[in-house]
Amino acid sequence: MTLMQTRRRFLRTLSLAGTAGLGLAPRAFATEGPLETTTVRISNDLAICEAPLKIAEELLRAEGFTDVRYADTTSVDVSAAIAQRKVDFALDFPVFFAPGIDTGKPITVLAGVHVGCFELFAGKDVRTIADLKDKTVGFEIAPAGLLRLMVAQVGLDPDKDIRWVTDPSVKPLELFVEGKIDAFAGFPPEPQQLRARNKPPTTHSALFISRSRVPRSRKNSIVQ
């Protein structure tokens, strides 16, 4: 009979192996009781970041959840969906959860997942976030919250020190490529699209900035 490896079984085995390596006698584990529910609802906003939630389905079924449901939501609605008990688990950008938590909504952040979604592309005269003062910054998909927090952290006023270009109809990404704005905050697939236009690709790393040349009127940098 094939034995399916569950997360709890894996962690239990790993724990036993660790205590054996330390020369400690492993303690007996309490018998795990039945699940309180066999149904779990997970948000699905169709973003590329949601892949781990899809992979988790098999693990959840192995744990005893026989009814795994996915509820279509948008990123801006995820926090409310959790607070209103429309979904049980969700994966999203922390800025979207903060307001609900601050107002006492029943939201619990369990763990971080990964980094690297967002990238800030900027002109060659921008080497730090502080250099964005009096600059024009555009974005289309990326939420403004992250960059506003970053500029505020270095002492800039996001309302007074930055000129924002957010109207999708003016195509901020193209404006950046054409050199008409100073920076662009990208979210996949936008960073990949910009890199695909590198001819030839050259990079130079300095602190959190890596530079690359894009076919436009001036060189760009990528603030990661």
C-alpha atoms as a PDB file:
ATOM      1  CA  MET A   1       0.000   0.000   0.000  1.00  0.00           C
ATOM      2  CA  THR A   2       1.377   3.445  -0.968  1.00  0.00           C
ATOM      3  CA  LEU A   3       1.752   5.771   2.002  1.00  0.00           C
ATOM      4  CA  MET A   4       1.068   9.419   1.149  1.00  0.00           C
ATOM      5  CA  GLN A   5       3.499  11.848   2.754  1.00  0.00           C
ATOM      6  CA  THR A   6       1.622  14.559   4.620  1.00  0.00           C
ATOM      7  CA  ARG A   7       3.056  17.757   5.996  1.00  0.00           C
ATOM      8  CA  ARG A   8       2.511  16.670   9.596  1.00  0.00           C
ATOM      9  CA  ARG A   9       4.046  13.249   8.969  1.00  0.00           C
ATOM     10  CA  PHE A  10       7.048  14.887   7.306  1.00  0.00           C
ATOM     11  CA  LEU A  11       7.558  17.343  10.181  1.00  0.00           C
ATOM     12  CA  ARG A  12       7.138  14.557  12.740  1.00  0.00           C
ATOM     13  CA  THR A  13       9.765  12.427  11.006  1.00  0.00           C
ATOM     14  CA  LEU A  14      12.091  15.406  10.728  1.00  0.00           C
ATOM     15  CA  SER A  15      11.630  16.165  14.423  1.00  0.00           C
ATOM     16  CA  LEU A  16      12.362  12.579  15.398  1.00  0.00           C
ATOM     17  CA  ALA A  17      15.468  12.580  13.251  1.00  0.00           C
ATOM     18  CA  GLY A  18      16.622  15.806  14.882  1.00  0.00           C
ATOM     19  CA  THR A  19      16.160  14.557  18.435  1.00  0.00           C
ATOM     20  CA  ALA A  20      17.907  11.313  17.568  1.00  0.00           C
ATOM     21  CA  GLY A  21      20.846  13.290  16.188  1.00  0.00           C
ATOM     22  CA  LEU A  22      21.068  15.233  19.440  1.00  0.00           C
ATOM     23  CA  GLY A  23      20.990  12.046  21.459  1.00  0.00           C
ATOM     24  CA  LEU A  24      17.660  12.916  23.056  1.00  0.00           C
ATOM     25  CA  ALA A  25      14.873  10.425  23.531  1.00  0.00           C
ATOM     26  CA  PRO A  26      11.876  11.529  21.456  1.00  0.00           C
ATOM     27  CA  ARG A  27       8.690  12.141  23.380  1.00  0.00           C
ATOM     28  CA  ALA A  28       5.519  10.361  22.414  1.00  0.00           C
ATOM     29  CA  PHE A  29       3.238  12.498  20.261  1.00  0.00           C
ATOM     30  CA  ALA A  30      -0.331  12.973  21.344  1.00  0.00           C
ATOM     31  CA  THR A  31      -2.861  11.327  19.093  1.00  0.00           C
ATOM     32  CA  GLU A  32      -4.102  13.824  16.566  1.00  0.00           C
ATOM     33  CA  GLY A  33      -7.824  14.295  16.765  1.00  0.00           C
ATOM     34  CA  PRO A  34     -10.177  14.696  13.814  1.00  0.00           C
ATOM     35  CA  LEU A  35     -10.277  17.966  11.904  1.00  0.00           C
ATOM     36  CA  GLU A  36     -12.828  20.504  13.060  1.00  0.00           C
ATOM     37  CA  THR A  37     -13.974  20.805   9.454  1.00  0.00           C
ATOM     38  CA  THR A  38     -13.218  19.052   6.198  1.00  0.00           C
ATOM     39  CA  THR A  39     -14.013  22.091   4.058  1.00  0.00           C
ATOM     40  CA  VAL A  40     -11.523  24.878   3.356  1.00  0.00           C
ATOM     41  CA  ARG A  41     -12.039  27.950   1.169  1.00  0.00           C
ATOM     42  CA  ILE A  42      -9.073  29.616  -0.511  1.00  0.00           C
ATOM     43  CA  SER A  43      -8.960  32.908  -2.381  1.00  0.00           C
ATOM     44  CA  ASN A  44      -8.117  32.951  -6.057  1.00  0.00           C
ATOM     45  CA  ASP A  45      -7.312  36.304  -7.667  1.00  0.00           C
ATOM     46  CA  LEU A  46      -5.651  34.706 -10.726  1.00  0.00           C
ATOM     47  CA  ALA A  47      -2.309  36.402 -10.005  1.00  0.00           C
ATOM     48  CA  ILE A  48       0.979  34.653 -10.712  1.00  0.00           C
ATOM     49  CA  CYS A  49       1.683  34.678  -6.968  1.00  0.00           C
ATOM     50  CA  GLU A  50      -1.249  32.342  -6.337  1.00  0.00           C
ATOM     51  CA  ALA A  51       0.607  29.257  -7.607  1.00  0.00           C
ATOM     52  CA  PRO A  52       1.559  28.068  -4.061  1.00  0.00           C
ATOM     53  CA  LEU A  53      -2.135  27.952  -3.124  1.00  0.00           C
ATOM     54  CA  LYS A  54      -2.878  25.686  -6.070  1.00  0.00           C
ATOM     55  CA  ILE A  55       0.033  23.413  -5.165  1.00  0.00           C
ATOM     56  CA  ALA A  56      -1.222  23.258  -1.565  1.00  0.00           C
ATOM     57  CA  GLU A  57      -4.472  21.584  -2.604  1.00  0.00           C
ATOM     58  CA  GLU A  58      -3.001  18.077  -2.631  1.00  0.00           C
ATOM     59  CA  LEU A  59      -1.355  18.645   0.757  1.00  0.00           C
ATOM     60  CA  LEU A  60      -4.624  19.885   2.221  1.00  0.00           C
ATOM     61  CA  ARG A  61      -6.470  16.823   0.929  1.00  0.00           C
ATOM     62  CA  ALA A  62      -3.760  14.624   2.440  1.00  0.00           C
ATOM     63  CA  GLU A  63      -4.428  16.356   5.767  1.00  0.00           C
ATOM     64  CA  GLY A  64      -8.083  15.377   5.581  1.00  0.00           C
ATOM     65  CA  PHE A  65      -9.720  18.344   3.877  1.00  0.00           C
ATOM     66  CA  THR A  66     -12.018  16.601   1.415  1.00  0.00           C
ATOM     67  CA  ASP A  67     -13.699  19.750   0.121  1.00  0.00           C
ATOM     68  CA  VAL A  68     -11.121  22.309  -1.100  1.00  0.00           C
ATOM     69  CA  ARG A  69     -12.807  25.309  -2.681  1.00  0.00           C
ATOM     70  CA  TYR A  70     -11.366  28.313  -4.522  1.00  0.00           C
ATOM     71  CA  ALA A  71     -13.251  31.611  -4.426  1.00  0.00           C
ATOM     72  CA  ASP A  72     -12.543  34.207  -7.103  1.00  0.00           C
ATOM     73  CA  THR A  73     -11.487  37.490  -5.537  1.00  0.00           C
ATOM     74  CA  THR A  74      -9.483  40.551  -6.516  1.00  0.00           C
ATOM     75  CA  SER A  75      -6.379  41.637  -4.626  1.00  0.00           C
ATOM     76  CA  VAL A  76      -8.142  44.636  -3.114  1.00  0.00           C
ATOM     77  CA  ASP A  77     -11.013  42.434  -1.905  1.00  0.00           C
ATOM     78  CA  VAL A  78      -8.959  39.686  -0.237  1.00  0.00           C
ATOM     79  CA  SER A  79      -8.750  41.354   3.171  1.00  0.00           C
ATOM     80  CA  ALA A  80     -12.503  41.947   3.263  1.00  0.00           C
ATOM     81  CA  ALA A  81     -13.186  38.393   2.078  1.00  0.00           C
ATOM     82  CA  ILE A  82     -11.242  37.006   5.037  1.00  0.00           C
ATOM     83  CA  ALA A  83     -12.807  39.410   7.537  1.00  0.00           C
ATOM     84  CA  GLN A  84     -16.292  38.518   6.273  1.00  0.00           C
ATOM     85  CA  ARG A  85     -15.541  34.783   6.410  1.00  0.00           C
ATOM     86  CA  LYS A  86     -15.974  34.336   2.663  1.00  0.00           C
ATOM     87  CA  VAL A  87     -12.596  32.586   2.474  1.00  0.00           C
ATOM     88  CA  ASP A  88     -10.454  30.858   5.090  1.00  0.00           C
ATOM     89  CA  PHE A  89      -6.984  31.404   3.606  1.00  0.00           C
ATOM     90  CA  ALA A  90      -5.524  33.902   1.184  1.00  0.00           C
ATOM     91  CA  LEU A  91      -2.199  35.038  -0.147  1.00  0.00           C
ATOM     92  CA  ASP A  92      -1.700  38.709  -0.854  1.00  0.00           C
ATOM     93  CA  PHE A  93       0.484  41.766  -0.496  1.00  0.00           C
ATOM     94  CA  PRO A  94       0.839  42.821   3.192  1.00  0.00           C
ATOM     95  CA  VAL A  95      -0.295  46.399   2.553  1.00  0.00           C
ATOM     96  CA  PHE A  96      -3.769  45.098   1.729  1.00  0.00           C
ATOM     97  CA  PHE A  97      -4.069  43.384   5.128  1.00  0.00           C
ATOM     98  CA  ALA A  98      -2.731  46.227   7.294  1.00  0.00           C
ATOM     99  CA  PRO A  99      -5.799  48.535   7.211  1.00  0.00           C
ATOM    100  CA  GLY A 100      -8.151  45.728   8.222  1.00  0.00           C
ATOM    101  CA  ILE A 101      -5.897  44.607  11.060  1.00  0.00           C
ATOM    102  CA  ASP A 102      -5.543  48.216  12.258  1.00  0.00           C
ATOM    103  CA  THR A 103      -9.319  48.538  12.496  1.00  0.00           C
ATOM    104  CA  GLY A 104      -9.721  45.302  14.440  1.00  0.00           C
ATOM    105  CA  LYS A 105     -10.976  43.063  11.644  1.00  0.00           C
ATOM    106  CA  PRO A 106     -10.627  39.293  12.386  1.00  0.00           C
ATOM    107  CA  ILE A 107      -7.557  38.739  10.200  1.00  0.00           C
ATOM    108  CA  THR A 108      -4.506  36.703  11.208  1.00  0.00           C
ATOM    109  CA  VAL A 109      -1.282  36.736   9.189  1.00  0.00           C
ATOM    110  CA  LEU A 110       0.196  33.237   9.416  1.00  0.00           C
ATOM    111  CA  ALA A 111       3.467  33.474   7.514  1.00  0.00           C
ATOM    112  CA  GLY A 112       5.410  35.165   4.775  1.00  0.00           C
ATOM    113  CA  VAL A 113       5.553  33.461   1.401  1.00  0.00           C
ATOM    114  CA  HIS A 114       8.118  35.029  -0.897  1.00  0.00           C
ATOM    115  CA  VAL A 115       9.624  38.303  -2.056  1.00  0.00           C
ATOM    116  CA  GLY A 116      10.555  39.686  -5.439  1.00  0.00           C
ATOM    117  CA  CYS A 117       7.213  40.497  -7.072  1.00  0.00           C
ATOM    118  CA  PHE A 118       7.699  44.230  -7.269  1.00  0.00           C
ATOM    119  CA  GLU A 119      10.557  46.078  -8.918  1.00  0.00           C
ATOM    120  CA  LEU A 120      11.164  49.784  -9.322  1.00  0.00           C
ATOM    121  CA  PHE A 121      12.779  50.754 -12.614  1.00  0.00           C
ATOM    122  CA  ALA A 122      14.397  54.187 -12.567  1.00  0.00           C
ATOM    123  CA  GLY A 123      16.631  56.481 -14.581  1.00  0.00           C
ATOM    124  CA  LYS A 124      20.383  56.534 -14.182  1.00  0.00           C
ATOM    125  CA  ASP A 125      20.226  59.532 -11.824  1.00  0.00           C
ATOM    126  CA  VAL A 126      18.254  57.502  -9.271  1.00  0.00           C
ATOM    127  CA  ARG A 127      20.478  55.359  -7.096  1.00  0.00           C
ATOM    128  CA  THR A 128      18.427  55.273  -3.893  1.00  0.00           C
ATOM    129  CA  ILE A 129      14.769  55.665  -2.974  1.00  0.00           C
ATOM    130  CA  ALA A 130      15.576  59.130  -1.616  1.00  0.00           C
ATOM    131  CA  ASP A 131      16.622  60.162  -5.131  1.00  0.00           C
ATOM    132  CA  LEU A 132      12.970  59.926  -6.177  1.00  0.00           C
ATOM    133  CA  LYS A 133      12.345  63.349  -4.610  1.00  0.00           C
ATOM    134  CA  ASP A 134      10.726  65.649  -7.192  1.00  0.00           C
ATOM    135  CA  LYS A 135      10.684  62.802  -9.719  1.00  0.00           C
ATOM    136  CA  THR A 136       7.801  61.442 -11.791  1.00  0.00           C
ATOM    137  CA  VAL A 137       6.904  57.818 -10.977  1.00  0.00           C
ATOM    138  CA  GLY A 138       4.403  55.667 -12.820  1.00  0.00           C
ATOM    139  CA  PHE A 139       2.713  52.312 -12.227  1.00  0.00           C
ATOM    140  CA  GLU A 140      -0.171  50.342 -13.678  1.00  0.00           C
ATOM    141  CA  ILE A 141      -0.588  46.977 -11.931  1.00  0.00           C
ATOM    142  CA  ALA A 142       1.524  47.492  -8.800  1.00  0.00           C
ATOM    143  CA  PRO A 143      -0.318  48.983  -5.807  1.00  0.00           C
ATOM    144  CA  ALA A 144       0.803  52.426  -4.727  1.00  0.00           C
ATOM    145  CA  GLY A 145       0.988  51.429  -1.059  1.00  0.00           C
ATOM    146  CA  LEU A 146       4.394  49.750  -1.213  1.00  0.00           C
ATOM    147  CA  LEU A 147       6.236  52.606  -2.872  1.00  0.00           C
ATOM    148  CA  ARG A 148       4.480  55.200  -0.716  1.00  0.00           C
ATOM    149  CA  LEU A 149       5.715  53.364   2.388  1.00  0.00           C
ATOM    150  CA  MET A 150       9.233  53.141   0.980  1.00  0.00           C
ATOM    151  CA  VAL A 151       9.504  56.852   0.200  1.00  0.00           C
ATOM    152  CA  ALA A 152       7.980  57.771   3.564  1.00  0.00           C
ATOM    153  CA  GLN A 153      10.542  55.567   5.306  1.00  0.00           C
ATOM    154  CA  VAL A 154      13.404  57.644   3.885  1.00  0.00           C
ATOM    155  CA  GLY A 155      11.791  60.915   4.907  1.00  0.00           C
ATOM    156  CA  LEU A 156       9.942  61.898   1.733  1.00  0.00           C
ATOM    157  CA  ASP A 157       6.324  62.995   1.586  1.00  0.00           C
ATOM    158  CA  PRO A 158       4.614  60.695  -0.943  1.00  0.00           C
ATOM    159  CA  ASP A 159       1.949  63.335  -1.634  1.00  0.00           C
ATOM    160  CA  LYS A 160       4.260  66.336  -2.064  1.00  0.00           C
ATOM    161  CA  ASP A 161       7.653  64.974  -3.127  1.00  0.00           C
ATOM    162  CA  ILE A 162       6.562  62.538  -5.863  1.00  0.00           C
ATOM    163  CA  ARG A 163       4.623  63.178  -9.067  1.00  0.00           C
ATOM    164  CA  TRP A 164       2.556  60.056  -9.680  1.00  0.00           C
ATOM    165  CA  VAL A 165       1.406  58.834 -13.098  1.00  0.00           C
ATOM    166  CA  THR A 166      -1.250  56.164 -12.555  1.00  0.00           C
ATOM    167  CA  ASP A 167      -3.791  56.541 -15.360  1.00  0.00           C
ATOM    168  CA  PRO A 168      -3.613  53.306 -17.427  1.00  0.00           C
ATOM    169  CA  SER A 169      -4.815  55.204 -20.505  1.00  0.00           C
ATOM    170  CA  VAL A 170      -1.522  57.108 -20.718  1.00  0.00           C
ATOM    171  CA  LYS A 171       0.474  53.837 -20.514  1.00  0.00           C
ATOM    172  CA  PRO A 172       3.025  54.650 -17.772  1.00  0.00           C
ATOM    173  CA  LEU A 173       5.262  51.713 -18.763  1.00  0.00           C
ATOM    174  CA  GLU A 174       5.622  53.081 -22.291  1.00  0.00           C
ATOM    175  CA  LEU A 175       6.201  56.574 -20.947  1.00  0.00           C
ATOM    176  CA  PHE A 176       9.099  55.218 -18.911  1.00  0.00           C
ATOM    177  CA  VAL A 177      10.558  53.371 -21.885  1.00  0.00           C
ATOM    178  CA  GLU A 178      10.337  56.573 -23.916  1.00  0.00           C
ATOM    179  CA  GLY A 179      12.097  58.547 -21.169  1.00  0.00           C
ATOM    180  CA  LYS A 180       9.091  60.734 -20.414  1.00  0.00           C
ATOM    181  CA  ILE A 181       8.870  59.757 -16.714  1.00  0.00           C
ATOM    182  CA  ASP A 182      11.686  59.075 -14.245  1.00  0.00           C
ATOM    183  CA  ALA A 183      10.660  55.737 -12.743  1.00  0.00           C
ATOM    184  CA  PHE A 184       8.196  52.899 -13.068  1.00  0.00           C
ATOM    185  CA  ALA A 185       7.016  50.469 -10.374  1.00  0.00           C
ATOM    186  CA  GLY A 186       6.410  47.114 -12.019  1.00  0.00           C
ATOM    187  CA  PHE A 187       4.612  43.914 -11.115  1.00  0.00           C
ATOM    188  CA  PRO A 188       4.795  40.709 -13.214  1.00  0.00           C
ATOM    189  CA  PRO A 189       4.681  40.504 -16.147  1.00  0.00           C
ATOM    190  CA  GLU A 190       5.824  44.138 -16.443  1.00  0.00           C
ATOM    191  CA  PRO A 191       9.423  43.599 -15.173  1.00  0.00           C
ATOM    192  CA  GLN A 192       9.797  40.664 -17.539  1.00  0.00           C
ATOM    193  CA  GLN A 193       8.471  42.754 -20.410  1.00  0.00           C
ATOM    194  CA  LEU A 194      10.976  45.504 -19.701  1.00  0.00           C
ATOM    195  CA  ARG A 195      13.871  43.059 -19.460  1.00  0.00           C
ATOM    196  CA  ALA A 196      12.842  41.436 -22.724  1.00  0.00           C
ATOM    197  CA  ARG A 197      13.488  44.783 -24.379  1.00  0.00           C
ATOM    198  CA  ASN A 198      17.112  44.953 -23.182  1.00  0.00           C
ATOM    199  CA  LYS A 199      19.421  45.150 -26.207  1.00  0.00           C
ATOM    200  CA  PRO A 200      22.041  44.209 -25.211  1.00  0.00           C
ATOM    201  CA  PRO A 201      21.415  43.269 -21.546  1.00  0.00           C
ATOM    202  CA  THR A 202      24.023  44.774 -19.246  1.00  0.00           C
ATOM    203  CA  THR A 203      23.879  44.880 -15.454  1.00  0.00           C
ATOM    204  CA  HIS A 204      25.715  46.617 -12.665  1.00  0.00           C
ATOM    205  CA  SER A 205      24.817  46.061  -9.012  1.00  0.00           C
ATOM    206  CA  ALA A 206      25.192  48.671  -6.310  1.00  0.00           C
ATOM    207  CA  LEU A 207      23.350  48.150  -3.026  1.00  0.00           C
ATOM    208  CA  PHE A 208      19.763  47.361  -4.011  1.00  0.00           C
ATOM    209  CA  ILE A 209      20.120  48.837  -7.507  1.00  0.00           C
ATOM    210  CA  SER A 210      20.978  46.843 -10.597  1.00  0.00           C
ATOM    211  CA  ARG A 211      21.358  48.703 -13.852  1.00  0.00           C
ATOM    212  CA  SER A 212      20.275  47.594 -17.274  1.00  0.00           C
ATOM    213  CA  ARG A 213      20.093  49.281 -20.636  1.00  0.00           C
ATOM    214  CA  VAL A 214      16.682  49.371 -22.307  1.00  0.00           C
ATOM    215  CA  PRO A 215      16.212  50.699 -25.878  1.00  0.00           C
ATOM    216  CA  ARG A 216      15.090  54.209 -25.005  1.00  0.00           C
ATOM    217  CA  SER A 217      16.513  57.712 -24.886  1.00  0.00           C
ATOM    218  CA  ARG A 218      18.479  57.145 -21.677  1.00  0.00           C
ATOM    219  CA  LYS A 219      19.747  54.335 -19.494  1.00  0.00           C
ATOM    220  CA  ASN A 220      17.632  52.874 -16.752  1.00  0.00           C
ATOM    221  CA  SER A 221      18.198  51.199 -13.451  1.00  0.00           C
ATOM    222  CA  ILE A 222      16.197  48.569 -11.621  1.00  0.00           C
ATOM    223  CA  VAL A 223      15.642  49.241  -7.916  1.00  0.00           C
ATOM    224  CA  GLN A 224      14.833  45.883  -6.329  1.00  0.00           C
END
